[in-house]
C-alpha cells in the first residue's frame, strides 16, 4: 500500500492572537475533515510522535490516516508532497498508537538501505510498519486480538518493538526478521493502556485502565518482575521512564478527587513522590489527567489534564509552562528529542506545538543523569558517599507529597 497521491492537507495555523497562550504556541495543525457529532468517533488524534533524530513528526489525523511531516514544519504545507517531504499513510483503520523506529540498514533482512520506520497500531489488532521516506507499507504484524493501544521501540537501536493491546497482553516483536515472531507477556486482567521501555532497554512498564497497579517486565528474560501497587482504586492513564531510567512516572485519577502523578523507583519499587493537583481549585474533582511524558533532556515532567498542558521542572520545583487552557479534549503529548518543543493531540483532530522554556541543564542534573543511566539504585546506595549525596542521586531528597498549585494560586 502506497501513500495517497491526492492529500487532504491540513489547514495552516491562524495568526497567533491568543493572550492566554502568548508566544508559547509555535504552530497548529487543523484537520480538513470536520469532526462528527459529539461522541461519534473517527477524527481523534490518539497519538503524536517525533522521530529519534527530530527531523520528522507523525500525527494520527483521524479516519485511519497518518501524516508524516518534516520538522520544523514547512511554511507551505499545501505544497506538493514531493516538495515538502510530507507523506500520507492510509492505514485502513483507526490508528491508536504510533512509534518511530531507528534508522535501519541492510542488516535487517526485510529492509533495504538506510530507512526510517514508523509502526502504527490499529483497532483491528494489526500493526502496520511503514518506510517513512517512500510512504510504502513494509509489512503487517498480526497476533493481537483487539485494539493495539500503544507502541514503543526499544531505545538500544535494535528493531525490537513492544506493543500494548486491549486483548490484555503485551507483545515483543523482532522486526529484523522477515516474519517477526513475538513474545507474549500475559498477566493483566484488563486492557493494557500504555507501556514504556527504560532507557537502558532492560524493563518494560505497563498500566491498565482499570487496574490499580503497575506491571514491570524484564525485557531480557521476557518475564514478569513485580507490581507497583496502590492502596486506592483509580483509573490508570499513562507511564513513562525518566531520561536516566531512575524514575517511573505514573498518571492516574479518581472522578471524585482528581488526578495524581506518582514517581516510583523502578529498581526498589519504592514510592518516592506523590504529586497532586492544585488543592485550592474548585473544579479539582472534574480535572482528570489524560497524558504525561518525561523530557528526554531536561528535568521536566509534562502532563495534560482537562484544564491545561503543564510542565513541572523537578529541579526548580515549579511549573515552567501552563498552556492550552480549557482544551478539555487533549488526548496525548510528546516531547521533541531536544526537549525544546512539545506536541499535543486533541479529540477534535487538532495538533498544537508548544515552545518549552529554554534553559541550560545544571551540572548537578547532568552528573546524576549520566551516573543513573548505567547504575542501579542498589549500586548507588552501596557507594561510600554522604547520605545527602546518596539521597540526591536516588531522588529521595524531594518531599514525599507535592501539591502543584496552578498559576492563579501559586505564591
Coordinates of C-alpha atoms in Angstrom, one line a residue:
X1 CA 0.0 0.0 0.0
X2 CA 1.5 3.3 -1.0
X3 CA 0.9 6.9 0.1
X4 CA -2.1 8.6 -1.4
X5 CA -1.5 10.9 -4.4
X6 CA -4.2 13.4 -3.5
X7 CA -3.6 14.5 0.0
X8 CA -6.3 16.1 2.2
X9 CA -3.8 18.7 3.6
X10 CA -4.4 20.3 6.9
X11 CA -5.0 23.9 7.3
X12 CA -2.3 26.4 8.2
X13 CA -2.5 28.0 11.6
X14 CA -4.3 31.2 12.1
X15 CA -2.3 34.3 13.3
X16 CA -1.4 33.7 17.0
X17 CA -3.5 36.3 18.8
X18 CA -4.4 34.4 21.9
X19 CA -3.5 36.3 25.0
X20 CA -3.6 33.2 27.2
X21 CA -1.1 31.2 25.2
X22 CA 1.1 34.2 24.0
X23 CA 4.4 33.2 22.4
X24 CA 4.2 29.7 23.8
X25 CA 2.3 28.4 20.8
X26 CA 4.6 27.6 17.9
X27 CA 2.1 26.3 15.4
X28 CA -1.1 24.4 15.0
X29 CA -2.3 21.7 12.6
X30 CA -6.0 21.7 11.8
X31 CA -7.7 18.8 10.1
X32 CA -9.7 19.4 6.9
X33 CA -12.3 16.8 7.8
X34 CA -14.9 18.3 10.2
X35 CA -15.4 16.4 13.5
X36 CA -18.5 14.2 13.6
X37 CA -21.3 14.7 16.1
X38 CA -20.2 14.8 19.7
X39 CA -19.5 11.4 20.9
X40 CA -19.1 9.9 17.5
X41 CA -15.5 8.6 17.0
X42 CA -13.3 8.9 14.0
X43 CA -11.4 12.2 13.9
X44 CA -9.4 11.9 17.2
X45 CA -5.7 12.4 17.4
X46 CA -4.8 9.5 19.6
X47 CA -1.1 9.6 19.0
X48 CA 1.7 12.1 18.1
X49 CA 5.4 11.4 18.0
X50 CA 8.8 12.8 16.8
X51 CA 11.4 10.7 15.1
X52 CA 14.5 9.9 17.2
X53 CA 16.6 12.4 15.2
X54 CA 13.9 15.1 15.5
X55 CA 13.5 15.6 11.7
X56 CA 10.1 14.0 11.3
X57 CA 6.7 14.4 13.1
X58 CA 3.9 11.9 12.8
X59 CA 0.2 12.6 13.5
X60 CA -2.6 10.2 13.6
X61 CA -5.0 12.5 11.8
X62 CA -8.2 10.5 12.3
X63 CA -10.2 8.3 9.9
X64 CA -7.3 5.8 9.6
X65 CA -4.9 8.4 8.2
X66 CA -1.4 9.2 9.4
X67 CA 0.5 12.3 8.3
X68 CA 4.3 12.4 8.4
X69 CA 5.7 15.9 8.2
X70 CA 9.3 17.3 8.2
X71 CA 10.3 19.1 11.3
X72 CA 10.5 22.1 11.6
X73 CA 7.2 22.3 9.8
X74 CA 7.4 23.7 6.3
X75 CA 6.0 27.2 5.7
X76 CA 3.8 25.9 2.8
X77 CA 2.1 22.7 3.9
X78 CA -0.2 23.0 0.9
X79 CA 2.7 22.5 -1.5
X80 CA 3.1 19.2 -3.4
X81 CA 4.2 16.2 -1.4
X82 CA 7.4 15.8 -3.3
X83 CA 8.5 19.3 -2.4
X84 CA 7.7 19.3 1.3
X85 CA 8.7 15.7 2.1
X86 CA 5.2 15.0 3.6
X87 CA 3.7 11.5 3.4
X88 CA 0.1 10.5 4.0
X89 CA -0.3 6.9 5.1
X90 CA -3.7 5.2 4.7
X91 CA -3.8 2.6 7.4
X92 CA -7.3 1.4 6.7
X93 CA -8.5 1.6 10.3
X94 CA -8.4 3.9 13.3
X95 CA -4.8 4.5 14.5
X96 CA -4.3 4.4 18.3
X97 CA -0.6 4.1 18.8
X98 CA 2.5 5.1 16.8
X99 CA 6.2 4.8 17.2
X100 CA 9.2 5.8 15.1
X101 CA 11.9 3.1 14.8
X102 CA 15.6 3.7 14.5
X103 CA 17.2 4.3 11.1
X104 CA 18.0 0.8 9.9
X105 CA 20.4 -0.5 7.3
X106 CA 20.5 -3.7 5.3
X107 CA 21.4 -5.7 8.5
X108 CA 17.7 -6.1 8.7
X109 CA 16.7 -8.7 6.1
X110 CA 13.4 -7.1 5.5
X111 CA 14.8 -3.6 4.9
X112 CA 17.0 -2.3 2.1
X113 CA 19.3 0.6 2.5
X114 CA 19.1 3.2 5.3
X115 CA 15.5 3.7 6.2
X116 CA 13.4 5.3 8.9
X117 CA 10.4 3.1 10.0
X118 CA 7.1 4.0 11.6
X119 CA 4.9 1.5 13.3
X120 CA 1.1 2.1 13.6
X121 CA -1.3 0.2 15.9
X122 CA -4.9 -0.3 14.7
X123 CA -8.3 -1.0 16.0
X124 CA -8.4 -4.4 14.3
X125 CA -5.3 -5.6 16.3
X126 CA -2.9 -5.3 13.4
X127 CA 0.4 -3.4 13.5
X128 CA 1.5 -1.9 10.2
X129 CA 5.1 -0.9 9.7
X130 CA 5.9 1.7 7.1
X131 CA 9.0 3.0 5.4
X132 CA 8.8 6.8 6.0
X133 CA 10.8 8.0 3.0
X134 CA 8.7 6.3 0.5
X135 CA 5.4 6.0 2.4
X136 CA 5.2 2.3 1.5
X137 CA 3.9 -0.4 3.7
X138 CA 6.8 -2.7 4.7
X139 CA 4.7 -5.4 6.4
X140 CA 1.9 -6.1 8.8
X141 CA 2.1 -7.8 12.2
X142 CA -0.8 -10.0 13.3
X143 CA -1.4 -11.6 16.7
X144 CA -3.3 -9.1 18.8
X145 CA -7.0 -9.9 19.2
X146 CA -8.1 -6.3 19.9
X147 CA -7.1 -2.7 19.7
X148 CA -3.3 -2.0 19.7
X149 CA -3.4 0.9 22.1
X150 CA 0.3 1.8 22.4
X151 CA 3.7 1.1 20.7
X152 CA 7.3 1.8 21.6
X153 CA 10.6 0.8 20.0
X154 CA 13.3 -0.4 22.4
X155 CA 15.9 2.6 22.6
X156 CA 19.0 0.4 22.1
X157 CA 18.9 0.9 18.4
X158 CA 17.7 -2.6 17.6
X159 CA 14.5 -3.4 15.7
X160 CA 12.6 -4.5 18.8
X161 CA 9.0 -3.3 19.1
X162 CA 6.8 -3.5 22.2
X163 CA 3.0 -3.3 21.7
X164 CA 0.2 -3.0 24.3
X165 CA -3.3 -4.1 23.5
X166 CA -6.9 -4.3 24.7
X167 CA -6.6 -8.0 24.5
X168 CA -4.8 -7.8 27.9
X169 CA -1.3 -8.7 26.6
X170 CA 1.9 -7.1 25.6
X171 CA 4.0 -8.4 22.7
X172 CA 7.6 -8.0 21.9
X173 CA 8.4 -8.1 18.1
X174 CA 11.8 -8.6 16.4
X175 CA 11.5 -6.6 13.2
X176 CA 14.9 -7.7 11.9
X177 CA 13.4 -10.9 10.8
X178 CA 11.1 -11.1 7.7
X179 CA 8.3 -12.8 9.7
X180 CA 8.9 -11.4 13.2
X181 CA 7.8 -13.7 16.0
X182 CA 6.5 -12.2 19.2
X183 CA 7.0 -12.9 22.8
X184 CA 3.6 -12.6 24.6
X185 CA 3.5 -11.1 28.1
X186 CA 0.4 -12.1 29.9
X187 CA -1.0 -11.4 33.4
X188 CA -3.2 -8.3 33.4
X189 CA -6.9 -8.8 33.7
X190 CA -7.8 -5.5 32.0
X191 CA -6.9 -3.6 28.8
X192 CA -3.3 -2.7 28.6
X193 CA -3.5 1.0 28.1
X194 CA 0.1 2.3 28.0
X195 CA 3.7 0.9 28.0
X196 CA 7.2 2.4 28.3
X197 CA 10.7 1.0 28.0
X198 CA 13.5 2.0 30.3
X199 CA 16.4 3.9 28.6
X200 CA 18.8 1.0 29.2
X201 CA 16.4 -1.4 27.5
X202 CA 16.1 -3.7 30.5
X203 CA 12.5 -3.0 31.7
X204 CA 9.0 -2.6 30.3
X205 CA 6.4 -0.8 32.4
X206 CA 2.7 -1.0 31.6
X207 CA -0.6 0.2 33.1
X208 CA -4.1 -1.0 32.6
X209 CA -7.1 1.4 32.5
X210 CA -9.0 -0.2 35.5
X211 CA -6.1 -2.0 37.3
X212 CA -4.7 -0.2 40.4
X213 CA -1.2 -1.4 39.9
X214 CA 1.8 -1.0 37.5
X215 CA 3.3 -4.0 35.8
X216 CA 7.1 -4.3 35.4
X217 CA 8.6 -6.8 32.9
X218 CA 12.1 -7.9 32.1
X219 CA 13.0 -7.2 28.5
X220 CA 16.0 -9.5 28.8
X221 CA 14.2 -12.6 30.0
X222 CA 10.6 -11.7 28.9
X223 CA 9.3 -12.4 32.4
X224 CA 7.2 -10.6 35.0
X225 CA 9.3 -8.8 37.6
X226 CA 6.9 -7.1 40.0
X227 CA 3.9 -4.9 40.6
X228 CA 3.9 -1.4 41.9
X229 CA 0.7 -1.3 44.0
X230 CA -1.7 1.4 45.1
X231 CA -3.9 1.2 48.1
X232 CA -6.8 3.0 46.5
X233 CA -8.8 2.2 43.4
X234 CA -8.1 4.6 40.5
X235 CA -8.1 4.8 36.7
X236 CA -4.6 4.5 35.3
X237 CA -3.7 6.8 32.4
X238 CA -0.1 6.6 31.4
X239 CA 3.5 5.8 32.5
X240 CA 6.9 6.9 31.4
X241 CA 10.6 6.4 32.4
X242 CA 12.8 9.4 33.1
X243 CA 15.8 10.0 30.8
X244 CA 18.1 8.2 33.2
X245 CA 15.7 5.4 34.0
X246 CA 15.9 6.1 37.7
X247 CA 12.2 7.3 37.9
X248 CA 9.0 5.9 36.6
X249 CA 6.1 8.4 36.4
X250 CA 2.6 7.1 36.6
X251 CA -0.5 9.1 36.0
X252 CA -4.0 8.2 37.4
X253 CA -7.2 9.8 38.6
X254 CA -10.4 9.3 40.5
X255 CA -13.5 11.1 39.3
X256 CA -14.3 12.2 42.9
X257 CA -10.9 13.6 43.9
X258 CA -9.0 14.5 40.7
X259 CA -5.6 13.3 39.4
X260 CA -2.2 12.1 40.8
X261 CA 1.3 11.9 39.4
X262 CA 3.3 9.3 41.3
X263 CA 7.1 8.9 40.9
X264 CA 8.4 5.4 41.7
X265 CA 11.9 3.9 41.9
X266 CA 11.6 1.0 39.4
X267 CA 14.6 -0.8 40.9
X268 CA 13.4 -0.9 44.5
X269 CA 9.6 -0.5 44.0
X270 CA 9.7 2.5 46.5
X271 CA 7.0 5.1 46.1
X272 CA 9.1 8.3 46.1
X273 CA 6.8 11.2 45.4
X274 CA 3.0 11.8 45.2
X275 CA 2.2 14.9 43.1
X276 CA -1.4 16.2 43.4
X277 CA -3.5 18.8 41.6
X278 CA -3.9 22.3 43.0
X279 CA -5.9 21.9 46.2
X280 CA -7.4 25.4 46.0
X281 CA -9.2 25.0 42.7
X282 CA -12.9 24.5 43.0
X283 CA -13.1 22.2 39.9
X284 CA -10.4 19.8 41.2
X285 CA -12.7 16.8 41.1
X286 CA -13.6 17.5 37.5
X287 CA -10.0 17.9 36.4
X288 CA -8.9 14.5 35.0
X289 CA -5.4 13.5 33.6
X290 CA -5.1 12.4 30.0
X291 CA -1.4 12.1 29.2
X292 CA 2.1 12.5 30.6
X293 CA 5.7 12.5 29.3
X294 CA 9.2 13.0 30.6
X295 CA 11.5 15.4 28.8
X296 CA 14.5 13.5 27.1
X297 CA 16.9 16.3 28.1
X298 CA 15.7 18.4 31.0
X299 CA 14.3 17.5 34.4
X300 CA 10.8 18.2 33.1
X301 CA 7.6 16.2 33.5
X302 CA 4.8 17.3 31.2
X303 CA 1.2 16.3 31.8
X304 CA -2.1 17.2 30.1
X305 CA -5.2 17.5 32.2
X306 CA -8.7 18.9 31.5
X307 CA -7.5 22.3 32.5
X308 CA -4.2 22.8 30.7
X309 CA -0.9 21.5 29.4
X310 CA 1.6 21.9 32.3
X311 CA 5.3 21.2 32.6
X312 CA 6.8 20.7 36.0
X313 CA 10.5 21.4 36.5
X314 CA 11.5 18.9 39.1
X315 CA 14.9 20.6 39.9
X316 CA 13.4 24.1 40.3
X317 CA 10.2 22.6 41.8
X318 CA 7.9 24.9 39.9
X319 CA 5.7 24.9 36.8
X320 CA 7.6 26.4 33.9
X321 CA 4.8 26.1 31.3
X322 CA 1.0 26.3 31.7
X323 CA -0.7 26.5 28.3
X324 CA -3.5 25.1 26.2
X325 CA -6.0 26.3 28.8
X326 CA -9.6 25.0 28.6
X327 CA -8.6 22.4 26.0
X328 CA -10.7 19.7 27.5
X329 CA -10.2 17.3 24.6
X330 CA -6.4 16.8 24.9
X331 CA -5.5 13.1 24.5
X332 CA -1.7 12.8 24.0
X333 CA 1.6 14.7 24.2
X334 CA 5.1 14.1 23.1
X335 CA 8.4 16.0 23.5
X336 CA 10.8 16.7 20.7
X337 CA 14.1 14.8 21.2
X338 CA 15.9 18.1 22.0
X339 CA 13.3 18.9 24.7
X340 CA 12.6 22.4 23.3
X341 CA 9.1 21.7 22.0
X342 CA 6.1 19.6 22.9
X343 CA 3.2 18.5 20.7
X344 CA -0.3 17.8 22.0
X345 CA -3.1 16.0 20.1
X346 CA -6.8 16.6 20.7
X347 CA -10.1 14.8 20.4
X348 CA -11.2 17.1 17.6
X349 CA -8.2 16.2 15.5
X350 CA -6.1 19.3 16.1
X351 CA -2.4 19.2 17.0
X352 CA -0.6 22.0 18.7
X353 CA 3.1 22.7 19.2
X354 CA 4.3 24.5 22.3
X355 CA 7.6 26.1 23.0
X356 CA 9.3 24.8 26.1
X357 CA 11.2 27.4 28.1
X358 CA 14.9 27.3 27.3
X359 CA 17.3 26.5 30.0
X360 CA 20.8 25.1 30.5
X361 CA 20.7 21.8 32.4
X362 CA 22.6 22.2 35.7
X363 CA 25.8 20.3 36.3
X364 CA 24.1 18.5 39.2
X365 CA 21.4 17.2 36.9
X366 CA 23.8 16.2 34.2
X367 CA 26.0 14.3 36.7
X368 CA 23.1 12.5 38.2
X369 CA 21.6 11.6 34.8
X370 CA 24.9 10.3 33.5
X371 CA 25.5 8.2 36.6
X372 CA 22.0 6.8 36.9
X373 CA 21.7 5.8 33.3
X374 CA 24.0 2.9 33.9
X375 CA 24.0 2.4 37.7
X376 CA 21.0 1.0 39.6
X377 CA 19.6 2.3 42.9
X378 CA 21.1 -0.7 44.8
X379 CA 24.6 0.1 43.4
X380 CA 24.3 3.8 44.2
X381 CA 23.3 3.0 47.8
X382 CA 26.3 0.8 48.2
X383 CA 28.7 3.7 47.4
X384 CA 30.7 5.2 50.3
X385 CA 29.1 8.6 49.9
X386 CA 27.4 11.0 52.4
X387 CA 23.7 10.4 52.9
X388 CA 22.8 13.8 51.4
X389 CA 24.5 12.9 48.1
X390 CA 23.0 9.4 48.1
X391 CA 19.5 10.9 48.6
X392 CA 20.1 13.3 45.7
X393 CA 21.4 10.6 43.4
X394 CA 18.4 8.4 44.2
X395 CA 15.8 11.2 44.1
X396 CA 15.0 10.8 47.7
X397 CA 15.6 14.5 48.5
X398 CA 12.3 15.6 47.1
X399 CA 9.3 15.9 49.5
X400 CA 7.1 12.8 49.6
X401 CA 3.9 14.8 48.8
X402 CA 3.9 17.7 46.4
X403 CA 0.9 19.9 45.5
X404 CA 1.3 21.7 42.2
X405 CA -0.5 25.0 42.6
X406 CA -1.9 26.5 39.4
X407 CA -0.8 29.9 38.2
X408 CA -3.8 31.5 39.9
X409 CA -3.0 30.1 43.3
X410 CA 0.8 29.9 43.1
X411 CA 2.7 32.0 45.6

